[in-house]
């Protein structure tokens, strides 16, 4: 997503995407937990693992819910 946001808006966008995907897609929730666990077992820092999980969530959301992702991103951009 080629958008620029301040840190607060980016964090809000991150939480909105996570909440949407984790509440509306049980398989996504399970895969995120597995992925995060594997990353942390591999001694990757929490900050890096959060970034990689967000990347995975964005890919899943883009594939399954592109209109919702566009709407959330639009709101985040024009709210800041």
CSV table of N, CA and C in Angstrom, one decimal:
chain,number,residue,atom,x,y,z
A,1,UNK,N,0.9,-1.2,0.0
A,1,UNK,CA,0.0,0.0,0.0
A,1,UNK,C,0.9,1.2,0.0
A,2,UNK,N,0.9,1.9,-1.0
A,2,UNK,CA,1.7,3.1,-1.2
A,2,UNK,C,1.0,4.4,-0.6
A,3,UNK,N,0.9,4.4,0.7
A,3,UNK,CA,0.3,5.5,1.4
A,3,UNK,C,1.2,6.0,2.5
A,4,UNK,N,1.2,7.2,2.8
A,4,UNK,CA,2.1,7.8,3.8
A,4,UNK,C,1.2,8.3,5.0
A,5,UNK,N,1.4,7.8,6.2
A,5,UNK,CA,0.7,8.2,7.3
A,5,UNK,C,1.6,8.5,8.5
A,6,UNK,N,1.1,9.4,9.4
A,6,UNK,CA,1.9,9.6,10.6
A,6,UNK,C,1.8,8.4,11.4
A,7,UNK,N,2.6,8.3,12.5
A,7,UNK,CA,2.7,7.1,13.3
A,7,UNK,C,1.4,6.7,13.9
A,8,UNK,N,0.7,7.7,14.4
A,8,UNK,CA,-0.6,7.4,15.1
A,8,UNK,C,-1.6,6.8,14.1
A,9,UNK,N,-1.7,7.4,12.9
A,9,UNK,CA,-2.7,7.0,11.9
A,9,UNK,C,-2.3,5.6,11.4
A,10,UNK,N,-1.0,5.3,11.2
A,10,UNK,CA,-0.5,4.0,10.8
A,10,UNK,C,-0.9,3.0,11.8
A,11,UNK,N,-0.7,3.3,13.1
A,11,UNK,CA,-1.0,2.3,14.1
A,11,UNK,C,-2.6,2.0,14.2
A,12,UNK,N,-3.3,3.1,14.0
A,12,UNK,CA,-4.8,2.9,13.9
A,12,UNK,C,-5.2,2.0,12.7
A,13,UNK,N,-4.6,2.3,11.6
A,13,UNK,CA,-4.9,1.5,10.4
A,13,UNK,C,-4.5,0.0,10.6
A,14,UNK,N,-3.3,-0.2,11.2
A,14,UNK,CA,-2.9,-1.5,11.6
A,14,UNK,C,-3.9,-2.3,12.5
A,15,UNK,N,-4.4,-1.6,13.5
A,15,UNK,CA,-5.3,-2.2,14.4
A,15,UNK,C,-6.7,-2.5,13.7
A,16,UNK,N,-7.1,-1.5,12.9
A,16,UNK,CA,-8.4,-1.8,12.2
A,16,UNK,C,-8.3,-3.0,11.3
A,17,UNK,N,-7.2,-3.1,10.5
A,17,UNK,CA,-7.0,-4.2,9.6
A,17,UNK,C,-7.0,-5.5,10.4
A,18,UNK,N,-6.2,-5.5,11.5
A,18,UNK,CA,-6.1,-6.7,12.3
A,18,UNK,C,-7.4,-7.1,12.9
A,19,UNK,N,-8.1,-6.2,13.4
A,19,UNK,CA,-9.4,-6.4,14.0
A,19,UNK,C,-10.4,-7.0,13.0
A,20,UNK,N,-10.4,-6.4,11.8
A,20,UNK,CA,-11.3,-6.9,10.8
A,20,UNK,C,-11.0,-8.3,10.4
A,21,UNK,N,-9.8,-8.6,10.1
A,21,UNK,CA,-9.4,-9.9,9.6
A,21,UNK,C,-9.6,-10.9,10.7
A,22,UNK,N,-9.2,-10.6,11.9
A,22,UNK,CA,-9.3,-11.6,13.0
A,22,UNK,C,-10.7,-11.9,13.4
A,23,UNK,N,-11.6,-10.9,13.3
A,23,UNK,CA,-13.0,-11.1,13.7
A,23,UNK,C,-13.8,-11.7,12.5
A,24,UNK,N,-13.3,-11.6,11.3
A,24,UNK,CA,-14.2,-12.0,10.2
A,24,UNK,C,-13.6,-13.2,9.4
A,25,UNK,N,-12.5,-13.8,9.9
A,25,UNK,CA,-11.9,-14.9,9.2
A,25,UNK,C,-11.1,-15.8,10.2
A,26,UNK,N,-11.8,-16.8,10.6
A,26,UNK,CA,-11.2,-17.7,11.6
A,26,UNK,C,-9.9,-18.4,11.1
A,27,UNK,N,-9.9,-18.7,9.9
A,27,UNK,CA,-8.6,-19.4,9.3
A,27,UNK,C,-7.5,-18.4,9.4
A,28,UNK,N,-7.8,-17.1,9.2
A,28,UNK,CA,-6.7,-16.1,9.2
A,28,UNK,C,-6.2,-16.0,10.7
A,29,UNK,N,-7.1,-16.0,11.6
A,29,UNK,CA,-6.8,-15.9,13.0
A,29,UNK,C,-5.8,-17.0,13.4
A,30,UNK,N,-6.1,-18.2,13.0
A,30,UNK,CA,-5.3,-19.4,13.3
A,30,UNK,C,-3.9,-19.3,12.6
A,31,UNK,N,-3.9,-18.9,11.4
A,31,UNK,CA,-2.7,-18.8,10.6
A,31,UNK,C,-1.8,-17.7,11.2
A,32,UNK,N,-2.4,-16.6,11.7
A,32,UNK,CA,-1.6,-15.5,12.3
A,32,UNK,C,-0.9,-16.0,13.6
A,33,UNK,N,-1.7,-16.7,14.4
A,33,UNK,CA,-1.1,-17.3,15.6
A,33,UNK,C,0.0,-18.2,15.3
A,34,UNK,N,-0.2,-19.1,14.4
A,34,UNK,CA,0.9,-20.0,14.0
A,34,UNK,C,2.1,-19.3,13.5
A,35,UNK,N,1.9,-18.3,12.6
A,35,UNK,CA,3.0,-17.6,12.0
A,35,UNK,C,3.8,-16.8,13.1
A,36,UNK,N,3.1,-16.1,14.0
A,36,UNK,CA,3.7,-15.3,15.0
A,36,UNK,C,4.5,-16.3,15.9
A,37,UNK,N,3.9,-17.4,16.3
A,37,UNK,CA,4.6,-18.4,17.1
A,37,UNK,C,5.9,-18.8,16.5
A,38,UNK,N,5.9,-19.2,15.2
A,38,UNK,CA,7.1,-19.6,14.5
A,38,UNK,C,8.1,-18.6,14.5
A,39,UNK,N,7.7,-17.3,14.2
A,39,UNK,CA,8.7,-16.2,14.2
A,39,UNK,C,9.3,-16.0,15.5
A,40,UNK,N,8.5,-16.0,16.6
A,40,UNK,CA,9.1,-15.8,17.9
A,40,UNK,C,10.0,-17.0,18.4
A,41,UNK,N,9.6,-18.2,18.0
A,41,UNK,CA,10.5,-19.4,18.2
A,41,UNK,C,11.8,-19.3,17.5
A,42,UNK,N,11.8,-18.6,16.4
A,42,UNK,CA,13.0,-18.4,15.6
A,42,UNK,C,13.8,-17.3,16.1
A,43,UNK,N,13.5,-16.8,17.3
A,43,UNK,CA,14.2,-15.7,17.9
A,43,UNK,C,14.2,-14.4,17.1
A,44,UNK,N,13.1,-14.1,16.4
A,44,UNK,CA,12.9,-12.9,15.8
A,44,UNK,C,12.3,-11.9,16.7
A,45,UNK,N,12.7,-10.7,16.8
A,45,UNK,CA,12.2,-9.7,17.7
A,45,UNK,C,10.7,-9.5,17.5
A,46,UNK,N,10.0,-9.0,18.6
A,46,UNK,CA,8.6,-8.8,18.5
A,46,UNK,C,8.3,-7.7,17.5
A,47,UNK,N,9.1,-6.7,17.4
A,47,UNK,CA,8.8,-5.6,16.4
A,47,UNK,C,8.9,-6.1,15.0
A,48,UNK,N,9.9,-6.9,14.7
A,48,UNK,CA,10.0,-7.5,13.4
A,48,UNK,C,8.9,-8.5,13.1
A,49,UNK,N,8.6,-9.3,14.1
A,49,UNK,CA,7.5,-10.3,13.8
A,49,UNK,C,6.2,-9.6,13.6
A,50,UNK,N,5.9,-8.5,14.4
A,50,UNK,CA,4.7,-7.7,14.1
A,50,UNK,C,4.6,-7.2,12.7
A,51,UNK,N,5.7,-6.7,12.2
A,51,UNK,CA,5.8,-6.2,10.9
A,51,UNK,C,5.5,-7.3,9.9
A,52,UNK,N,6.1,-8.4,10.0
A,52,UNK,CA,5.9,-9.6,9.1
A,52,UNK,C,4.4,-10.1,9.2
A,53,UNK,N,3.9,-10.1,10.4
A,53,UNK,CA,2.5,-10.5,10.5
A,53,UNK,C,1.6,-9.5,9.8
A,54,UNK,N,1.8,-8.2,10.0
A,54,UNK,CA,1.0,-7.2,9.3
A,54,UNK,C,1.1,-7.3,7.8
A,55,UNK,N,2.3,-7.6,7.3
A,55,UNK,CA,2.5,-7.9,5.9
A,55,UNK,C,1.6,-9.0,5.4
A,56,UNK,N,1.6,-10.1,6.2
A,56,UNK,CA,0.7,-11.3,5.9
A,56,UNK,C,-0.8,-10.9,5.9
A,57,UNK,N,-1.2,-10.1,6.9
A,57,UNK,CA,-2.6,-9.7,7.0
A,57,UNK,C,-3.0,-8.8,5.8
A,58,UNK,N,-2.1,-7.9,5.4
A,58,UNK,CA,-2.4,-7.1,4.3
A,58,UNK,C,-2.6,-7.9,3.0
A,59,UNK,N,-1.7,-8.9,2.8
A,59,UNK,CA,-1.8,-9.7,1.6
A,59,UNK,C,-3.2,-10.5,1.6
A,60,UNK,N,-3.5,-11.1,2.8
A,60,UNK,CA,-4.8,-11.8,2.9
A,60,UNK,C,-6.0,-10.9,2.7
A,61,UNK,N,-5.9,-9.7,3.3
A,61,UNK,CA,-7.0,-8.8,3.2
A,61,UNK,C,-7.2,-8.3,1.7
A,62,UNK,N,-6.0,-8.0,1.1
A,62,UNK,CA,-6.1,-7.6,-0.3
A,62,UNK,C,-6.7,-8.6,-1.2
A,63,UNK,N,-6.4,-9.9,-0.9
A,63,UNK,CA,-6.9,-11.0,-1.7
A,63,UNK,C,-8.4,-11.3,-1.4
A,64,UNK,N,-8.8,-11.1,-0.2
A,64,UNK,CA,-10.2,-11.5,0.2
A,64,UNK,C,-11.2,-10.3,0.3
A,65,UNK,N,-10.7,-9.2,0.7
A,65,UNK,CA,-11.5,-8.0,1.0
A,65,UNK,C,-10.9,-6.7,0.5
A,66,UNK,N,-10.7,-6.6,-0.8
A,66,UNK,CA,-10.0,-5.5,-1.4
A,66,UNK,C,-10.8,-4.2,-1.2
A,67,UNK,N,-12.1,-4.2,-1.3
A,67,UNK,CA,-12.9,-3.0,-1.1
A,67,UNK,C,-12.8,-2.5,0.4
A,68,UNK,N,-12.9,-3.4,1.3
A,68,UNK,CA,-12.8,-3.0,2.7
A,68,UNK,C,-11.4,-2.4,3.0
A,69,UNK,N,-10.4,-3.1,2.5
A,69,UNK,CA,-9.0,-2.5,2.7
A,69,UNK,C,-8.9,-1.1,2.1
A,70,UNK,N,-9.4,-0.9,0.9
A,70,UNK,CA,-9.4,0.4,0.3
A,70,UNK,C,-10.1,1.4,1.2
A,71,UNK,N,-11.3,1.0,1.7
A,71,UNK,CA,-12.1,2.0,2.5
A,71,UNK,C,-11.3,2.3,3.8
A,72,UNK,N,-10.8,1.3,4.5
A,72,UNK,CA,-10.1,1.6,5.7
A,72,UNK,C,-8.8,2.5,5.4
A,73,UNK,N,-8.1,2.2,4.4
A,73,UNK,CA,-6.9,3.0,4.0
A,73,UNK,C,-7.3,4.4,3.7
A,74,UNK,N,-8.4,4.6,2.9
A,74,UNK,CA,-8.9,5.9,2.6
A,74,UNK,C,-9.3,6.7,3.8
A,75,UNK,N,-10.0,6.1,4.7
A,75,UNK,CA,-10.3,6.8,6.0
A,75,UNK,C,-9.1,7.2,6.8
A,76,UNK,N,-8.1,6.3,6.9
A,76,UNK,CA,-6.9,6.6,7.6
A,76,UNK,C,-6.2,7.7,7.0
A,77,UNK,N,-6.1,7.8,5.6
A,77,UNK,CA,-5.4,8.8,4.9
A,77,UNK,C,-6.0,10.2,5.1
A,78,UNK,N,-7.4,10.2,5.0
A,78,UNK,CA,-8.0,11.5,5.0
A,78,UNK,C,-8.5,12.0,6.4
A,79,UNK,N,-8.3,11.1,7.4
A,79,UNK,CA,-8.5,11.5,8.8
A,79,UNK,C,-7.4,12.2,9.4
A,80,UNK,N,-6.1,11.9,8.9
A,80,UNK,CA,-4.9,12.5,9.5
A,80,UNK,C,-4.7,13.9,8.9
